[in-house]
Amino acid sequence: MAIARFLVDSTVATRLSAPWLGDDFPIGTLAVNLSGAVVLGVFAGAALSGTAYTILAGGGVGTYTTFSTWMLESHRAGEDGDARVLWANIAGSLVAGLVAVALGHWIGGLL
């Protein structure tokens, strides 16, 4: 899963940008974490439980997404004095993450 995380992060970071936030916004990490939230929501919405859920959610999605990188990138934005990137990364990740997991949960419920 680490390879998938790297590929998604680097591909998104080189192809997309958030011009209103500048070049330092960690859009690749955001894409990884939001896609992971959708997948985790699908598993929950599909009512997976027990061993299957533990393996897929914890072992799969848990190793794909990256809380620590999100926090480090937010910290660095704060250290650099870039409050716009700092708060956009924190608030954007939280709000979009809740929407992503809700979307995944809805999709999982359809399965």
mmCIF file with all atom_site columns, C-alpha atoms in Angstrom:
data_model
loop_
_atom_site.group_PDB
_atom_site.id
_atom_site.type_symbol
_atom_site.label_atom_id
_atom_site.label_alt_id
_atom_site.label_comp_id
_atom_site.label_asym_id
_atom_site.label_entity_id
_atom_site.label_seq_id
_atom_site.pdbx_PDB_ins_code
_atom_site.Cartn_x
_atom_site.Cartn_y
_atom_site.Cartn_z
_atom_site.occupancy
_atom_site.B_iso_or_equiv
_atom_site.pdbx_formal_charge
_atom_site.auth_seq_id
_atom_site.auth_comp_id
_atom_site.auth_asym_id
_atom_site.auth_atom_id
_atom_site.pdbx_PDB_model_num
ATOM 1   C CA . MET A 1 1   ? 0.000   0.000   0.000   1.00 0.00 ? 1   MET A CA 1
ATOM 2   C CA . ALA A 1 2   ? 2.934   2.330   0.531   1.00 0.00 ? 2   ALA A CA 1
ATOM 3   C CA . ILE A 1 3   ? 3.685   2.114   -3.183  1.00 0.00 ? 3   ILE A CA 1
ATOM 4   C CA . ALA A 1 4   ? 0.078   3.020   -4.017  1.00 0.00 ? 4   ALA A CA 1
ATOM 5   C CA . ARG A 1 5   ? 0.274   5.965   -1.615  1.00 0.00 ? 5   ARG A CA 1
ATOM 6   C CA . PHE A 1 6   ? 3.485   7.170   -3.265  1.00 0.00 ? 6   PHE A CA 1
ATOM 7   C CA . LEU A 1 7   ? 2.040   6.808   -6.774  1.00 0.00 ? 7   LEU A CA 1
ATOM 8   C CA . VAL A 1 8   ? -1.200  8.638   -5.968  1.00 0.00 ? 8   VAL A CA 1
ATOM 9   C CA . ASP A 1 9   ? 0.590   11.380  -4.033  1.00 0.00 ? 9   ASP A CA 1
ATOM 10  C CA . SER A 1 10  ? 3.256   12.027  -6.664  1.00 0.00 ? 10  SER A CA 1
ATOM 11  C CA . THR A 1 11  ? 0.863   11.781  -9.624  1.00 0.00 ? 11  THR A CA 1
ATOM 12  C CA . VAL A 1 12  ? -1.672  14.164  -8.118  1.00 0.00 ? 12  VAL A CA 1
ATOM 13  C CA . ALA A 1 13  ? 1.025   16.555  -6.910  1.00 0.00 ? 13  ALA A CA 1
ATOM 14  C CA . THR A 1 14  ? 2.544   16.834  -10.383 1.00 0.00 ? 14  THR A CA 1
ATOM 15  C CA . ARG A 1 15  ? -0.750  17.120  -12.282 1.00 0.00 ? 15  ARG A CA 1
ATOM 16  C CA . LEU A 1 16  ? -2.923  19.235  -10.006 1.00 0.00 ? 16  LEU A CA 1
ATOM 17  C CA . SER A 1 17  ? -2.340  22.408  -8.121  1.00 0.00 ? 17  SER A CA 1
ATOM 18  C CA . ALA A 1 18  ? -4.236  24.710  -5.831  1.00 0.00 ? 18  ALA A CA 1
ATOM 19  C CA . PRO A 1 19  ? -3.190  28.075  -7.319  1.00 0.00 ? 19  PRO A CA 1
ATOM 20  C CA . TRP A 1 20  ? -5.045  30.080  -4.684  1.00 0.00 ? 20  TRP A CA 1
ATOM 21  C CA . LEU A 1 21  ? -2.908  28.354  -2.036  1.00 0.00 ? 21  LEU A CA 1
ATOM 22  C CA . GLY A 1 22  ? 0.427   28.435  -3.810  1.00 0.00 ? 22  GLY A CA 1
ATOM 23  C CA . ASP A 1 23  ? 2.834   25.679  -4.747  1.00 0.00 ? 23  ASP A CA 1
ATOM 24  C CA . ASP A 1 24  ? 3.386   24.495  -1.180  1.00 0.00 ? 24  ASP A CA 1
ATOM 25  C CA . PHE A 1 25  ? -0.108  23.100  -0.598  1.00 0.00 ? 25  PHE A CA 1
ATOM 26  C CA . PRO A 1 26  ? 0.198   19.303  -0.090  1.00 0.00 ? 26  PRO A CA 1
ATOM 27  C CA . ILE A 1 27  ? -2.494  18.331  -2.577  1.00 0.00 ? 27  ILE A CA 1
ATOM 28  C CA . GLY A 1 28  ? -1.026  14.852  -3.109  1.00 0.00 ? 28  GLY A CA 1
ATOM 29  C CA . THR A 1 29  ? -1.361  13.951  0.573   1.00 0.00 ? 29  THR A CA 1
ATOM 30  C CA . LEU A 1 30  ? -4.886  15.356  0.576   1.00 0.00 ? 30  LEU A CA 1
ATOM 31  C CA . ALA A 1 31  ? -5.784  13.140  -2.402  1.00 0.00 ? 31  ALA A CA 1
ATOM 32  C CA . VAL A 1 32  ? -4.382  10.049  -0.676  1.00 0.00 ? 32  VAL A CA 1
ATOM 33  C CA . ASN A 1 33  ? -6.250  10.691  2.554   1.00 0.00 ? 33  ASN A CA 1
ATOM 34  C CA . LEU A 1 34  ? -9.550  11.566  0.855   1.00 0.00 ? 34  LEU A CA 1
ATOM 35  C CA . SER A 1 35  ? -9.456  8.517   -1.407  1.00 0.00 ? 35  SER A CA 1
ATOM 36  C CA . GLY A 1 36  ? -8.705  6.390   1.650   1.00 0.00 ? 36  GLY A CA 1
ATOM 37  C CA . ALA A 1 37  ? -11.670 7.943   3.464   1.00 0.00 ? 37  ALA A CA 1
ATOM 38  C CA . VAL A 1 38  ? -13.970 7.017   0.575   1.00 0.00 ? 38  VAL A CA 1
ATOM 39  C CA . VAL A 1 39  ? -12.722 3.413   0.576   1.00 0.00 ? 39  VAL A CA 1
ATOM 40  C CA . LEU A 1 40  ? -13.049 3.109   4.353   1.00 0.00 ? 40  LEU A CA 1
ATOM 41  C CA . GLY A 1 41  ? -16.577 4.504   4.103   1.00 0.00 ? 41  GLY A CA 1
ATOM 42  C CA . VAL A 1 42  ? -17.417 1.875   1.472   1.00 0.00 ? 42  VAL A CA 1
ATOM 43  C CA . PHE A 1 43  ? -16.237 -0.895  3.797   1.00 0.00 ? 43  PHE A CA 1
ATOM 44  C CA . ALA A 1 44  ? -18.297 0.500   6.675   1.00 0.00 ? 44  ALA A CA 1
ATOM 45  C CA . GLY A 1 45  ? -21.352 1.105   4.499   1.00 0.00 ? 45  GLY A CA 1
ATOM 46  C CA . ALA A 1 46  ? -21.164 -2.419  3.117   1.00 0.00 ? 46  ALA A CA 1
ATOM 47  C CA . ALA A 1 47  ? -21.347 -3.603  6.727   1.00 0.00 ? 47  ALA A CA 1
ATOM 48  C CA . LEU A 1 48  ? -18.085 -5.506  6.626   1.00 0.00 ? 48  LEU A CA 1
ATOM 49  C CA . SER A 1 49  ? -17.192 -6.749  10.057  1.00 0.00 ? 49  SER A CA 1
ATOM 50  C CA . GLY A 1 50  ? -14.836 -9.005  11.907  1.00 0.00 ? 50  GLY A CA 1
ATOM 51  C CA . THR A 1 51  ? -11.655 -10.231 10.312  1.00 0.00 ? 51  THR A CA 1
ATOM 52  C CA . ALA A 1 52  ? -12.484 -8.977  6.816   1.00 0.00 ? 52  ALA A CA 1
ATOM 53  C CA . TYR A 1 53  ? -13.034 -5.443  8.074   1.00 0.00 ? 53  TYR A CA 1
ATOM 54  C CA . THR A 1 54  ? -9.912  -5.500  10.246  1.00 0.00 ? 54  THR A CA 1
ATOM 55  C CA . ILE A 1 55  ? -7.712  -6.685  7.387   1.00 0.00 ? 55  ILE A CA 1
ATOM 56  C CA . LEU A 1 56  ? -9.159  -4.370  4.742   1.00 0.00 ? 56  LEU A CA 1
ATOM 57  C CA . ALA A 1 57  ? -9.628  -1.281  6.910   1.00 0.00 ? 57  ALA A CA 1
ATOM 58  C CA . GLY A 1 58  ? -6.647  -1.492  9.219   1.00 0.00 ? 58  GLY A CA 1
ATOM 59  C CA . GLY A 1 59  ? -4.232  -3.421  7.067   1.00 0.00 ? 59  GLY A CA 1
ATOM 60  C CA . GLY A 1 60  ? -5.210  -1.904  3.744   1.00 0.00 ? 60  GLY A CA 1
ATOM 61  C CA . VAL A 1 61  ? -6.609  1.580   4.161   1.00 0.00 ? 61  VAL A CA 1
ATOM 62  C CA . GLY A 1 62  ? -4.666  2.201   7.367   1.00 0.00 ? 62  GLY A CA 1
ATOM 63  C CA . THR A 1 63  ? -1.355  1.603   5.630   1.00 0.00 ? 63  THR A CA 1
ATOM 64  C CA . TYR A 1 64  ? -2.416  3.625   2.584   1.00 0.00 ? 64  TYR A CA 1
ATOM 65  C CA . THR A 1 65  ? -3.512  6.828   4.299   1.00 0.00 ? 65  THR A CA 1
ATOM 66  C CA . THR A 1 66  ? -1.096  8.958   6.218   1.00 0.00 ? 66  THR A CA 1
ATOM 67  C CA . PHE A 1 67  ? -2.078  10.971  9.281   1.00 0.00 ? 67  PHE A CA 1
ATOM 68  C CA . SER A 1 68  ? 1.522   11.647  10.269  1.00 0.00 ? 68  SER A CA 1
ATOM 69  C CA . THR A 1 69  ? 2.422   13.161  6.895   1.00 0.00 ? 69  THR A CA 1
ATOM 70  C CA . TRP A 1 70  ? -0.692  15.357  7.063   1.00 0.00 ? 70  TRP A CA 1
ATOM 71  C CA . MET A 1 71  ? 0.380   16.629  10.481  1.00 0.00 ? 71  MET A CA 1
ATOM 72  C CA . LEU A 1 72  ? 4.006   17.165  9.427   1.00 0.00 ? 72  LEU A CA 1
ATOM 73  C CA . GLU A 1 73  ? 2.996   19.113  6.327   1.00 0.00 ? 73  GLU A CA 1
ATOM 74  C CA . SER A 1 74  ? 0.631   21.229  8.419   1.00 0.00 ? 74  SER A CA 1
ATOM 75  C CA . HIS A 1 75  ? 3.379   21.846  10.969  1.00 0.00 ? 75  HIS A CA 1
ATOM 76  C CA . ARG A 1 76  ? 5.827   22.879  8.255   1.00 0.00 ? 76  ARG A CA 1
ATOM 77  C CA . ALA A 1 77  ? 3.305   25.340  6.818   1.00 0.00 ? 77  ALA A CA 1
ATOM 78  C CA . GLY A 1 78  ? 2.989   26.845  10.290  1.00 0.00 ? 78  GLY A CA 1
ATOM 79  C CA . GLU A 1 79  ? 6.759   27.027  10.703  1.00 0.00 ? 79  GLU A CA 1
ATOM 80  C CA . ASP A 1 80  ? 7.019   28.756  7.341   1.00 0.00 ? 80  ASP A CA 1
ATOM 81  C CA . GLY A 1 81  ? 4.426   31.296  8.482   1.00 0.00 ? 81  GLY A CA 1
ATOM 82  C CA . ASP A 1 82  ? 2.021   30.225  5.754   1.00 0.00 ? 82  ASP A CA 1
ATOM 83  C CA . ALA A 1 83  ? -1.226  30.378  7.719   1.00 0.00 ? 83  ALA A CA 1
ATOM 84  C CA . ARG A 1 84  ? -3.294  30.072  4.546   1.00 0.00 ? 84  ARG A CA 1
ATOM 85  C CA . VAL A 1 85  ? -1.793  26.672  3.672   1.00 0.00 ? 85  VAL A CA 1
ATOM 86  C CA . LEU A 1 86  ? -1.805  25.573  7.322   1.00 0.00 ? 86  LEU A CA 1
ATOM 87  C CA . TRP A 1 87  ? -5.497  26.202  7.926   1.00 0.00 ? 87  TRP A CA 1
ATOM 88  C CA . ALA A 1 88  ? -6.623  25.188  4.438   1.00 0.00 ? 88  ALA A CA 1
ATOM 89  C CA . ASN A 1 89  ? -4.835  21.864  4.904   1.00 0.00 ? 89  ASN A CA 1
ATOM 90  C CA . ILE A 1 90  ? -6.289  21.224  8.361   1.00 0.00 ? 90  ILE A CA 1
ATOM 91  C CA . ALA A 1 91  ? -9.837  22.470  7.765   1.00 0.00 ? 91  ALA A CA 1
ATOM 92  C CA . GLY A 1 92  ? -9.997  21.246  4.181   1.00 0.00 ? 92  GLY A CA 1
ATOM 93  C CA . SER A 1 93  ? -8.856  17.768  5.166   1.00 0.00 ? 93  SER A CA 1
ATOM 94  C CA . LEU A 1 94  ? -11.359 17.528  8.002   1.00 0.00 ? 94  LEU A CA 1
ATOM 95  C CA . VAL A 1 95  ? -14.374 18.819  6.075   1.00 0.00 ? 95  VAL A CA 1
ATOM 96  C CA . ALA A 1 96  ? -13.580 17.037  2.813   1.00 0.00 ? 96  ALA A CA 1
ATOM 97  C CA . GLY A 1 97  ? -12.663 13.889  4.764   1.00 0.00 ? 97  GLY A CA 1
ATOM 98  C CA . LEU A 1 98  ? -16.078 13.764  6.413   1.00 0.00 ? 98  LEU A CA 1
ATOM 99  C CA . VAL A 1 99  ? -17.752 14.258  3.044   1.00 0.00 ? 99  VAL A CA 1
ATOM 100 C CA . ALA A 1 100 ? -15.537 11.551  1.506   1.00 0.00 ? 100 ALA A CA 1
ATOM 101 C CA . VAL A 1 101 ? -16.298 8.970   4.184   1.00 0.00 ? 101 VAL A CA 1
ATOM 102 C CA . ALA A 1 102 ? -20.035 9.782   3.975   1.00 0.00 ? 102 ALA A CA 1
ATOM 103 C CA . LEU A 1 103 ? -19.918 9.313   0.200   1.00 0.00 ? 103 LEU A CA 1
ATOM 104 C CA . GLY A 1 104 ? -18.121 6.006   0.614   1.00 0.00 ? 104 GLY A CA 1
ATOM 105 C CA . HIS A 1 105 ? -20.604 4.892   3.269   1.00 0.00 ? 105 HIS A CA 1
ATOM 106 C CA . TRP A 1 106 ? -23.474 5.686   0.923   1.00 0.00 ? 106 TRP A CA 1
ATOM 107 C CA . ILE A 1 107 ? -21.809 3.764   -1.929  1.00 0.00 ? 107 ILE A CA 1
ATOM 108 C CA . GLY A 1 108 ? -21.108 0.825   0.395   1.00 0.00 ? 108 GLY A CA 1
ATOM 109 C CA . GLY A 1 109 ? -24.754 0.769   1.426   1.00 0.00 ? 109 GLY A CA 1
ATOM 110 C CA . LEU A 1 110 ? -25.719 0.287   -2.210  1.00 0.00 ? 110 LEU A CA 1
ATOM 111 C CA . LEU A 1 111 ? -23.575 -2.836  -2.527  1.00 0.00 ? 111 LEU A CA 1
#
